[in-house]
CSV table of N, CA, C and O in Angstrom, one decimal:
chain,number,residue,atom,x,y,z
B,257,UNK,N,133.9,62.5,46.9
B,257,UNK,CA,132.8,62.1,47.7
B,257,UNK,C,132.3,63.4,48.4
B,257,UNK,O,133.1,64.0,49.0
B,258,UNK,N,130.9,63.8,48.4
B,258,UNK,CA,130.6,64.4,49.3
B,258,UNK,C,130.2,65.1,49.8
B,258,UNK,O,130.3,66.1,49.2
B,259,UNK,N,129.7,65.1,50.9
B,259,UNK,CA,129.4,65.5,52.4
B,259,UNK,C,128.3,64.4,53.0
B,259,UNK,O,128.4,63.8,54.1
B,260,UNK,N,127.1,64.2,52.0
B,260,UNK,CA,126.4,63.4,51.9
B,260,UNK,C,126.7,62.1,52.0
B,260,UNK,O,126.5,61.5,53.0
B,261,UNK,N,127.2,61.7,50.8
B,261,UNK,CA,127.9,60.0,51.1
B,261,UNK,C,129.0,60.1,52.2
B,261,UNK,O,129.0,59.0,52.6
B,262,UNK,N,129.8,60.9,52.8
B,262,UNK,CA,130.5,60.8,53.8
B,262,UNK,C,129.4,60.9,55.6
B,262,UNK,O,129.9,60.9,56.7
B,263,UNK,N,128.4,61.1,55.3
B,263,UNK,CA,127.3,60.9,56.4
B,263,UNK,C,127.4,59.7,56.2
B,263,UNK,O,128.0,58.9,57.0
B,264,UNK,N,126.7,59.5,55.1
B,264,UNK,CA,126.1,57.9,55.2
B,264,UNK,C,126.9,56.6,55.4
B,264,UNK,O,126.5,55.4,55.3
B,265,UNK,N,128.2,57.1,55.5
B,265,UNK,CA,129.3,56.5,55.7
B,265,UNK,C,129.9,55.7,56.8
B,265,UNK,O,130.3,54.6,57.0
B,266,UNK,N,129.7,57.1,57.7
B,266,UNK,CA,129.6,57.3,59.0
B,266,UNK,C,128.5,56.7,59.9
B,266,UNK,O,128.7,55.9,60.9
B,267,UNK,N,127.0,57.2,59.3
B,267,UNK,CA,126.1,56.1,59.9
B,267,UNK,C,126.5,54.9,59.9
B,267,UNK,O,126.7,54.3,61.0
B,268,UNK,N,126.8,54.1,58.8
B,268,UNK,CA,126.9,52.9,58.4
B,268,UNK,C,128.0,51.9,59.5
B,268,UNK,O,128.1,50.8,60.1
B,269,UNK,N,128.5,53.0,59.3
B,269,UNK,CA,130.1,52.8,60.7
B,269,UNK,C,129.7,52.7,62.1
B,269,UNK,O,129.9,51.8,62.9
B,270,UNK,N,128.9,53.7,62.1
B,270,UNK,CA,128.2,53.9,63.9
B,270,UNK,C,127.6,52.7,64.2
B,270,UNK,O,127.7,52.1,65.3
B,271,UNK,N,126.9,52.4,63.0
B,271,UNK,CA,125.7,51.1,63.8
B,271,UNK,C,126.5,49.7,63.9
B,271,UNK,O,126.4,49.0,64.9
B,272,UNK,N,127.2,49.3,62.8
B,272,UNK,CA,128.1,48.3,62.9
B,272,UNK,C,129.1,48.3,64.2
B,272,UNK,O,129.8,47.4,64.6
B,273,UNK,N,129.1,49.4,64.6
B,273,UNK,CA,129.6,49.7,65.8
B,273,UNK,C,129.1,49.8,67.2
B,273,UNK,O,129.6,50.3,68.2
B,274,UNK,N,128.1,49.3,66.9
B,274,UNK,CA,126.8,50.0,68.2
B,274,UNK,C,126.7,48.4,69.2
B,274,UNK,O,126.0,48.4,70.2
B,275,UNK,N,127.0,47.9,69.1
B,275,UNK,CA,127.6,47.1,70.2
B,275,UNK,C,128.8,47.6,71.2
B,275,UNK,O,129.0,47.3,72.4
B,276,UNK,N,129.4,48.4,70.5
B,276,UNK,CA,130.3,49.2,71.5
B,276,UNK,C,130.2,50.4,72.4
B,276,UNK,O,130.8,51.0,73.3
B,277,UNK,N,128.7,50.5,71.6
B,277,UNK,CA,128.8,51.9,72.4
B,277,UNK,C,128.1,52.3,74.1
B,277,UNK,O,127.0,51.8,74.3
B,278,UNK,N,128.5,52.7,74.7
B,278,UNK,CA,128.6,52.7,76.4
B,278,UNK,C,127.0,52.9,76.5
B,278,UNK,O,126.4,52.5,77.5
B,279,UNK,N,126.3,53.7,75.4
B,279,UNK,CA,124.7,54.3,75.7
B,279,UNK,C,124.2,54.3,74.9
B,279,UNK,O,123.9,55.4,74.5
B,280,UNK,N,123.7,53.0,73.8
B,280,UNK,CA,123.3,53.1,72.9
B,280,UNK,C,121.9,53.7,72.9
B,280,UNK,O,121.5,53.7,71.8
B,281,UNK,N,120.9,54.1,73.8
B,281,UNK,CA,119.7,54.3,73.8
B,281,UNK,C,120.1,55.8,73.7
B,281,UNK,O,119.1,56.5,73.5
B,282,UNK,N,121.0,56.3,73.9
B,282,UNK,CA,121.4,57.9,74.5
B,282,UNK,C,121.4,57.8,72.5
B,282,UNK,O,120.4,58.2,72.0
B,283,UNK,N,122.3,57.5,71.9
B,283,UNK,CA,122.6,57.6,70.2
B,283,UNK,C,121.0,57.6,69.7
B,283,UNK,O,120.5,58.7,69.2
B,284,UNK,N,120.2,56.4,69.9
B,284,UNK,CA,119.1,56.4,69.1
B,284,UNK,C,118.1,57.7,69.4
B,284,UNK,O,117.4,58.2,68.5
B,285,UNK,N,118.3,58.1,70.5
B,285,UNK,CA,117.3,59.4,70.9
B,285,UNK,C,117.7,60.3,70.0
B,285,UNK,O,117.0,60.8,69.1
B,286,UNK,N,119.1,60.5,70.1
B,286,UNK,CA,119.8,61.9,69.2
B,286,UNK,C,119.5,61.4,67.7
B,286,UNK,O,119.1,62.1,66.8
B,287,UNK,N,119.7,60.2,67.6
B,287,UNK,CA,119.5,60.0,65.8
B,287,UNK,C,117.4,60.5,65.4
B,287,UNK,O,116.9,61.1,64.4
B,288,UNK,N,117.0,60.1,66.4
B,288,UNK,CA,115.4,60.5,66.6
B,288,UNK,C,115.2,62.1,66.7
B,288,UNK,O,114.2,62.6,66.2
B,289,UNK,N,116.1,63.1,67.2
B,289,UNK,CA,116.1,64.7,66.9
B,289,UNK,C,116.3,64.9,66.1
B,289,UNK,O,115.8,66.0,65.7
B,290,UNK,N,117.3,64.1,64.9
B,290,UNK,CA,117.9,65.0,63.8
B,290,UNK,C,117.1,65.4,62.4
B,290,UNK,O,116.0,64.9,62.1
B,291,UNK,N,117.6,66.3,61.8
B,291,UNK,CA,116.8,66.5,60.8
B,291,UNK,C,117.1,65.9,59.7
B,291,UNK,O,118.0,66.3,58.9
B,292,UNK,N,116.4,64.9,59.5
B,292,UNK,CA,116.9,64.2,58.5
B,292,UNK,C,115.9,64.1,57.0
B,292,UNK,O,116.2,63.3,56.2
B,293,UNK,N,114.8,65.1,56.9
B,293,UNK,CA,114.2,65.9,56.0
B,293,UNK,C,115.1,66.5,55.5
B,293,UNK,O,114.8,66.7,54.3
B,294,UNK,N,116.6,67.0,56.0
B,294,UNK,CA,116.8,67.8,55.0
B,294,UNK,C,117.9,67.3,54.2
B,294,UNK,O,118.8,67.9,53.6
B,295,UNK,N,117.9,66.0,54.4
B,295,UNK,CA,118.9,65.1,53.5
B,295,UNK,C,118.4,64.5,52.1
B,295,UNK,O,117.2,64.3,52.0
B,296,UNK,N,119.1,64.2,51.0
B,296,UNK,CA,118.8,63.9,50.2
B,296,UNK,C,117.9,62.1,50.5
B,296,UNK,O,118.1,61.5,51.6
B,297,UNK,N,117.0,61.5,49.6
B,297,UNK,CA,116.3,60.6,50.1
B,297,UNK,C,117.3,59.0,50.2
B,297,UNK,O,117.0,58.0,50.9
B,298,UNK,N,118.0,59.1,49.6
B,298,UNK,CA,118.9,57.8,49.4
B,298,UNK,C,119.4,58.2,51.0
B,298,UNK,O,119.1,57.4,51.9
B,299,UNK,N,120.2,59.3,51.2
B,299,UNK,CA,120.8,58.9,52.6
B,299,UNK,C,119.6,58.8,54.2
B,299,UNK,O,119.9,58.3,55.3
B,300,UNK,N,118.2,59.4,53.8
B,300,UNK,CA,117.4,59.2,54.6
B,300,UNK,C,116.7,57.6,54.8
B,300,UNK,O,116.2,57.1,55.9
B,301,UNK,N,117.0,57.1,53.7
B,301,UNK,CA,116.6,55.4,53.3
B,301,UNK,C,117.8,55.1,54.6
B,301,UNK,O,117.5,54.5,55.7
B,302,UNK,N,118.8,55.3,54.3
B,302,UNK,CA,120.1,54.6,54.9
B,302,UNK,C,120.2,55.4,56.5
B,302,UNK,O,121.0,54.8,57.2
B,303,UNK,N,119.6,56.4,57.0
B,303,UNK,CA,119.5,57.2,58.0
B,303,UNK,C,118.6,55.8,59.0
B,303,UNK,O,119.0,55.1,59.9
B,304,UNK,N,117.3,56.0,58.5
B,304,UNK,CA,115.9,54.9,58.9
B,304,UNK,C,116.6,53.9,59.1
B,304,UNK,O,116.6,53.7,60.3
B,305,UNK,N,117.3,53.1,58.3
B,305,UNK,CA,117.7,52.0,58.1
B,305,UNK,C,118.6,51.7,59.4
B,305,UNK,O,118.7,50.8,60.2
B,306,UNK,N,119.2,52.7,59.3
B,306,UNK,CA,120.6,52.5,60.7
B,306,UNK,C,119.9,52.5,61.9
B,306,UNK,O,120.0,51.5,62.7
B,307,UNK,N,118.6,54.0,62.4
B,307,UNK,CA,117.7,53.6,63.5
B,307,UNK,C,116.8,52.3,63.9
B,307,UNK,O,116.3,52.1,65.0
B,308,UNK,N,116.7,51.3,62.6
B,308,UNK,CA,115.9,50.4,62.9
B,308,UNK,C,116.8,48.8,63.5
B,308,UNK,O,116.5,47.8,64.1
B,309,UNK,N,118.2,49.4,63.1
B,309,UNK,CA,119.2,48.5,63.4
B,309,UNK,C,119.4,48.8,64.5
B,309,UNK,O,119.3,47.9,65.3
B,310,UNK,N,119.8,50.2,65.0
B,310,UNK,CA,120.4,50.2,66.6
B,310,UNK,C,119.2,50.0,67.6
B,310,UNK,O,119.4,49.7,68.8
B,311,UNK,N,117.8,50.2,67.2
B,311,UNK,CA,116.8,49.7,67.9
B,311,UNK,C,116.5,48.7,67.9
B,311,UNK,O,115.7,48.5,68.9
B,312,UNK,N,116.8,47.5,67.0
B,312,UNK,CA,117.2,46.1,67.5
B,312,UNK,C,117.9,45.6,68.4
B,312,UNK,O,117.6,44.9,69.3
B,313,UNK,N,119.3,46.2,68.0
B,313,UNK,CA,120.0,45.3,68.8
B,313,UNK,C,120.0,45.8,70.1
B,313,UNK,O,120.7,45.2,70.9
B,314,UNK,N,119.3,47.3,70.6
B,314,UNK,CA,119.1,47.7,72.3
B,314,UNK,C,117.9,46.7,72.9
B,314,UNK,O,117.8,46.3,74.0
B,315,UNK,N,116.9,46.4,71.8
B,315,UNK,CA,115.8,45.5,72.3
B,315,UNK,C,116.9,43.8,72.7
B,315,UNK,O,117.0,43.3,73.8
B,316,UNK,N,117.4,43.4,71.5
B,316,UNK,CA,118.5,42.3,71.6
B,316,UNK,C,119.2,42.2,73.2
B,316,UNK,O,119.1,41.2,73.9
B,317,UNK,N,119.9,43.4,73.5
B,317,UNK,CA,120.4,43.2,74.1
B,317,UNK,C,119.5,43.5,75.8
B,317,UNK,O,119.6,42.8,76.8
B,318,UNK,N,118.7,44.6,75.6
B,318,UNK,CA,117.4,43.9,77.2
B,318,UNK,C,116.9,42.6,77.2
B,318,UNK,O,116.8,42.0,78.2
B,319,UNK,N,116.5,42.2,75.8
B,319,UNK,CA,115.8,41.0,76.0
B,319,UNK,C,117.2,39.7,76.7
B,319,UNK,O,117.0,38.9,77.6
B,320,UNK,N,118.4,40.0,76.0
B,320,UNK,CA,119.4,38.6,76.8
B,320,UNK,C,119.3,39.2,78.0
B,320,UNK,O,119.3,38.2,78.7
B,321,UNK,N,119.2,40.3,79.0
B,321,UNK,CA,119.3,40.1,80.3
B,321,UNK,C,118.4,40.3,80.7
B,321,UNK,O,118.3,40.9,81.8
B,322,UNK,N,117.4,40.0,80.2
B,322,UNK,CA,115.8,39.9,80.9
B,322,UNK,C,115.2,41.0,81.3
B,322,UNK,O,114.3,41.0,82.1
B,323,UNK,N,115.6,42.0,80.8
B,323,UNK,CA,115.3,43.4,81.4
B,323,UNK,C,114.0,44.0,81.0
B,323,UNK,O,113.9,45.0,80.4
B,324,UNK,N,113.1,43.2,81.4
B,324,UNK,CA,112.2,43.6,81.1
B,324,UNK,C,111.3,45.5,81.0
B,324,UNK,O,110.6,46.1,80.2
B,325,UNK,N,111.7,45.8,82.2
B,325,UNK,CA,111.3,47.1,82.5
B,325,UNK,C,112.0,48.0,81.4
B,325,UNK,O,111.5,48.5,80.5
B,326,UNK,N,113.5,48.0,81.7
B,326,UNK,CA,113.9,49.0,80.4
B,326,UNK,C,113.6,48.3,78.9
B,326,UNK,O,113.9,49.0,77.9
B,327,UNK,N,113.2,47.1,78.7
B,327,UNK,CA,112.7,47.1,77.6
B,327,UNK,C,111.0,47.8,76.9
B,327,UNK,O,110.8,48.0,75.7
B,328,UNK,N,110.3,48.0,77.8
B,328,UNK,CA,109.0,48.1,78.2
B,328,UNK,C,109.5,50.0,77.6
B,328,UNK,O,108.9,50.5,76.7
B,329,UNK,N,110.5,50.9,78.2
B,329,UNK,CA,111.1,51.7,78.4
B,329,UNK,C,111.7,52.3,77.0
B,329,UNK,O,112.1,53.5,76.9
B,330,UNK,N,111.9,51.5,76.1
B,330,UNK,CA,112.5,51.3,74.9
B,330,UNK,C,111.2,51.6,74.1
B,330,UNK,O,111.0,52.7,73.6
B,331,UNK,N,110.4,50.7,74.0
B,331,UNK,CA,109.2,50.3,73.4
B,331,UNK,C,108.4,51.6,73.1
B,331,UNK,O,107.9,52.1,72.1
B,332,UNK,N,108.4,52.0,74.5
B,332,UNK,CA,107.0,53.2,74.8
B,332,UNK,C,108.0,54.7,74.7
B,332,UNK,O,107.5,55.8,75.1
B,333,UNK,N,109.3,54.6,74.2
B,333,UNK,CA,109.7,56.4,74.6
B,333,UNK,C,109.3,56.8,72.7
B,333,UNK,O,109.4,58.0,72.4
């Protein structure tokens, strides 16, 4: 395996995981700097893929506590 499939491995891990994590909006910013141009396109499919999941479920989870303002906050950064 690797280096590449062991990324995409790890993303796959992270986001299945992203209910646990203490700052998930802190993860999605950093996954938003990375350079992910310089990945082959299969793991950039799977890169996208993971950002659109942990930006669900940060919306998922403002929207159960009504949070409106940091949702608004989410939306617009």
């Amino acid at each position: 395996m690797d280096f590449h499939e062991c990324f995409k491995c790890v993303l796959i891990f992270l986001i299945s995981m992203s209910r646990y994590l203490t700052d998930p909006q802190s993860t999605l910013e950093a996954m938003l700097r990375g350079r992910v141009f310089a990945l082959p396109g299969h793991i950039q499919a799977v890169y996208v893929q993971n950002i659109l999941k942990l930006f669900t479920h940060i919306l998922t989870r403002t929207e159960e506590q009504q949070d409106i303002e940091r949702m608004n906050k989410v939306i617009m950064h």
